[in-house]
Tab-separated table of C-alpha atoms in Angstrom:
chain	number	residue	atom	x	y	z
A	1	MET	CA	0.000	0.000	0.000
A	2	GLY	CA	1.905	3.040	1.250
A	3	MET	CA	-0.155	5.318	-0.934
A	4	GLU	CA	-0.913	8.834	0.148
A	5	GLN	CA	-4.375	8.917	1.629
A	6	HIS	CA	-7.037	10.916	-0.134
A	7	MET	CA	-10.624	11.544	0.684
A	8	PRO	CA	-12.591	9.390	-1.749
A	9	LYS	CA	-14.127	11.451	-4.488
A	10	LEU	CA	-17.804	11.230	-5.106
A	11	ILE	CA	-18.523	10.907	-8.797
A	12	PRO	CA	-21.323	13.318	-9.619
A	13	VAL	CA	-24.534	12.176	-11.237
A	14	PRO	CA	-25.834	15.258	-13.030
A	15	ASP	CA	-29.558	15.738	-13.253
A	16	GLU	CA	-31.550	18.150	-15.378
A	17	VAL	CA	-31.004	21.002	-12.931
A	18	SER	CA	-27.292	20.473	-12.300
A	19	LYS	CA	-26.174	19.415	-15.792
A	20	PRO	CA	-25.065	22.929	-16.887
A	21	PHE	CA	-22.996	23.162	-13.700
A	22	TRP	CA	-21.199	19.857	-14.289
A	23	ASP	CA	-20.774	20.545	-18.015
A	24	ALA	CA	-18.935	23.742	-17.073
A	25	VAL	CA	-16.822	21.962	-14.429
A	26	ASN	CA	-15.745	19.522	-17.118
A	27	THR	CA	-14.335	22.473	-19.058
A	28	LYS	CA	-12.667	23.809	-15.878
A	29	ARG	CA	-15.138	26.623	-15.395
A	30	LEU	CA	-17.236	27.434	-12.349
A	31	VAL	CA	-20.711	28.620	-13.279
A	32	LEU	CA	-23.415	29.194	-10.702
A	33	GLN	CA	-27.094	29.827	-10.964
A	34	HIS	CA	-27.893	33.518	-10.982
A	35	CYS	CA	-31.332	35.030	-10.440
A	36	SER	CA	-31.831	38.103	-12.578
A	37	ASP	CA	-34.828	39.104	-10.458
A	38	CYS	CA	-32.990	39.508	-7.158
A	39	ASN	CA	-29.376	39.384	-8.430
A	40	LYS	CA	-28.500	36.402	-6.196
A	41	LEU	CA	-25.991	33.657	-6.931
A	42	GLN	CA	-26.795	30.208	-5.583
A	43	TYR	CA	-25.198	26.813	-5.175
A	44	PRO	CA	-25.957	23.952	-5.328
A	45	PRO	CA	-28.251	24.224	-8.365
A	46	GLN	CA	-31.954	24.194	-7.566
A	47	GLN	CA	-35.227	24.506	-9.452
A	48	THR	CA	-36.003	27.949	-8.034
A	49	CYS	CA	-34.221	30.913	-6.521
A	50	GLN	CA	-33.780	30.305	-2.794
A	51	VAL	CA	-34.251	34.022	-2.092
A	52	CYS	CA	-37.219	35.146	-4.183
A	53	GLY	CA	-38.609	31.825	-5.382
A	54	SER	CA	-38.449	32.658	-9.070
A	55	ALA	CA	-38.050	29.715	-11.427
A	56	THR	CA	-38.081	31.680	-14.674
A	57	LYS	CA	-35.326	34.180	-13.883
A	58	LEU	CA	-32.616	31.651	-13.029
A	59	GLY	CA	-29.731	31.703	-15.460
A	60	TRP	CA	-26.076	30.746	-15.276
A	61	LYS	CA	-23.153	33.041	-14.586
A	62	GLU	CA	-19.452	32.262	-14.612
A	63	VAL	CA	-17.641	33.263	-11.423
A	64	SER	CA	-13.968	33.865	-10.751
A	65	GLY	CA	-13.519	30.803	-8.567
A	66	ARG	CA	-12.001	32.703	-5.671
A	67	GLY	CA	-13.098	32.408	-2.087
A	68	HIS	CA	-12.077	32.267	1.546
A	69	ILE	CA	-12.138	29.599	4.239
A	70	ALA	CA	-14.879	30.482	6.710
A	71	THR	CA	-14.514	27.550	9.070
A	72	TYR	CA	-13.663	23.864	9.062
A	73	ILE	CA	-14.063	20.618	10.919
A	74	ILE	CA	-11.930	17.514	10.975
A	75	ILE	CA	-13.644	14.259	10.096
A	76	GLU	CA	-12.055	11.646	12.337
A	77	ASP	CA	-14.694	9.023	12.830
A	78	GLY	CA	-17.076	8.878	9.929
A	79	ARG	CA	-18.061	5.265	10.357
A	80	LEU	CA	-21.309	5.850	8.526
A	81	ASN	CA	-19.776	7.125	5.340
A	82	ARG	CA	-17.350	4.268	4.569
A	83	ARG	CA	-14.337	6.543	4.631
A	84	MET	CA	-12.477	4.846	7.458
A	85	PRO	CA	-9.092	4.532	5.710
A	86	ASP	CA	-9.135	8.161	4.665
A	87	GLN	CA	-9.385	9.758	8.070
A	88	PRO	CA	-8.704	12.179	9.422
A	89	TYR	CA	-9.483	14.695	6.711
A	90	ASN	CA	-10.431	18.336	6.525
A	91	LEU	CA	-13.901	19.509	5.660
A	92	ALA	CA	-13.708	23.234	5.111
A	93	MET	CA	-16.522	25.636	4.390
A	94	VAL	CA	-15.521	28.037	1.641
A	95	THR	CA	-17.363	31.281	0.968
A	96	LEU	CA	-17.400	32.668	-2.540
A	97	ASP	CA	-15.804	36.109	-2.848
A	98	GLU	CA	-18.432	37.327	-5.303
A	99	ASP	CA	-21.198	36.387	-2.868
A	100	PRO	CA	-20.081	35.263	0.617
A	101	THR	CA	-23.526	33.776	1.302
A	102	VAL	CA	-22.673	31.066	-1.261
A	103	ASN	CA	-20.878	28.159	0.432
A	104	PHE	CA	-18.907	25.187	-0.811
A	105	TYR	CA	-17.427	22.280	1.140
A	106	SER	CA	-13.976	20.981	0.321
A	107	ASN	CA	-11.289	18.766	1.800
A	108	LEU	CA	-8.700	21.299	0.555
A	109	PRO	CA	-6.326	19.174	-1.532
A	110	GLY	CA	-2.751	19.863	-0.531
A	111	THR	CA	-3.621	21.024	2.990
A	112	PRO	CA	-2.785	18.505	5.746
A	113	PRO	CA	-5.440	17.616	8.334
A	114	TYR	CA	-5.561	20.042	11.280
A	115	LYS	CA	-3.541	22.630	9.316
A	116	VAL	CA	-6.412	24.581	7.796
A	117	PRO	CA	-5.656	28.314	7.659
A	118	VAL	CA	-9.009	29.828	8.566
A	119	SER	CA	-9.803	33.008	6.613
A	120	ALA	CA	-7.138	32.155	4.012
A	121	ALA	CA	-7.839	32.763	0.347
A	122	VAL	CA	-8.637	29.762	-1.812
A	123	GLU	CA	-9.208	29.214	-5.490
A	124	VAL	CA	-11.145	26.584	-7.342
A	125	THR	CA	-9.239	23.667	-8.820
A	126	PHE	CA	-10.478	20.752	-10.883
A	127	GLU	CA	-9.718	17.076	-10.379
A	128	GLU	CA	-10.545	14.133	-12.591
A	129	VAL	CA	-12.548	11.527	-10.669
A	130	ALA	CA	-13.592	9.380	-13.621
A	131	PRO	CA	-12.817	9.431	-17.338
A	132	ASN	CA	-13.925	12.827	-18.655
A	133	GLN	CA	-15.517	13.748	-15.339
A	134	LEU	CA	-14.016	16.537	-13.280
A	135	ILE	CA	-15.070	17.829	-9.893
A	136	HIS	CA	-14.401	21.206	-8.312
A	137	GLU	CA	-12.246	21.426	-5.233
A	138	TRP	CA	-10.732	24.361	-3.404
A	139	ARG	CA	-7.036	24.895	-2.828
A	140	VAL	CA	-5.314	27.380	-0.539
A	141	VAL	CA	-3.708	30.100	-2.650
């Protein structure tokens, strides 16, 4: 064995709502839903705007992919999620610079467990988890 431990990557299963998001991720772009009625970005993709409830005004907007670490926890004993060999790992909450109410969760590739620099800047990065399928992660800048 002796391999470096990594948090197992969940392979996304896009649905009708999230397909534009994952299509963009596969081209290394981060696009979020944007409501033109109330000018709100949202993630994860949903059928309606979580602020004003509009379904017709939701479009897609590319964002810079920059954020900050708001807080984090260490997963040490996740018996329920079959990740025993991968612990401990970081689970950081990242806020998007363009709209800090938009949150992402990431294990921060390249950052050792317990060494998360809270409030540090992060940027989106893309990792291949299956042939032709990327996911978005966040990396400390």
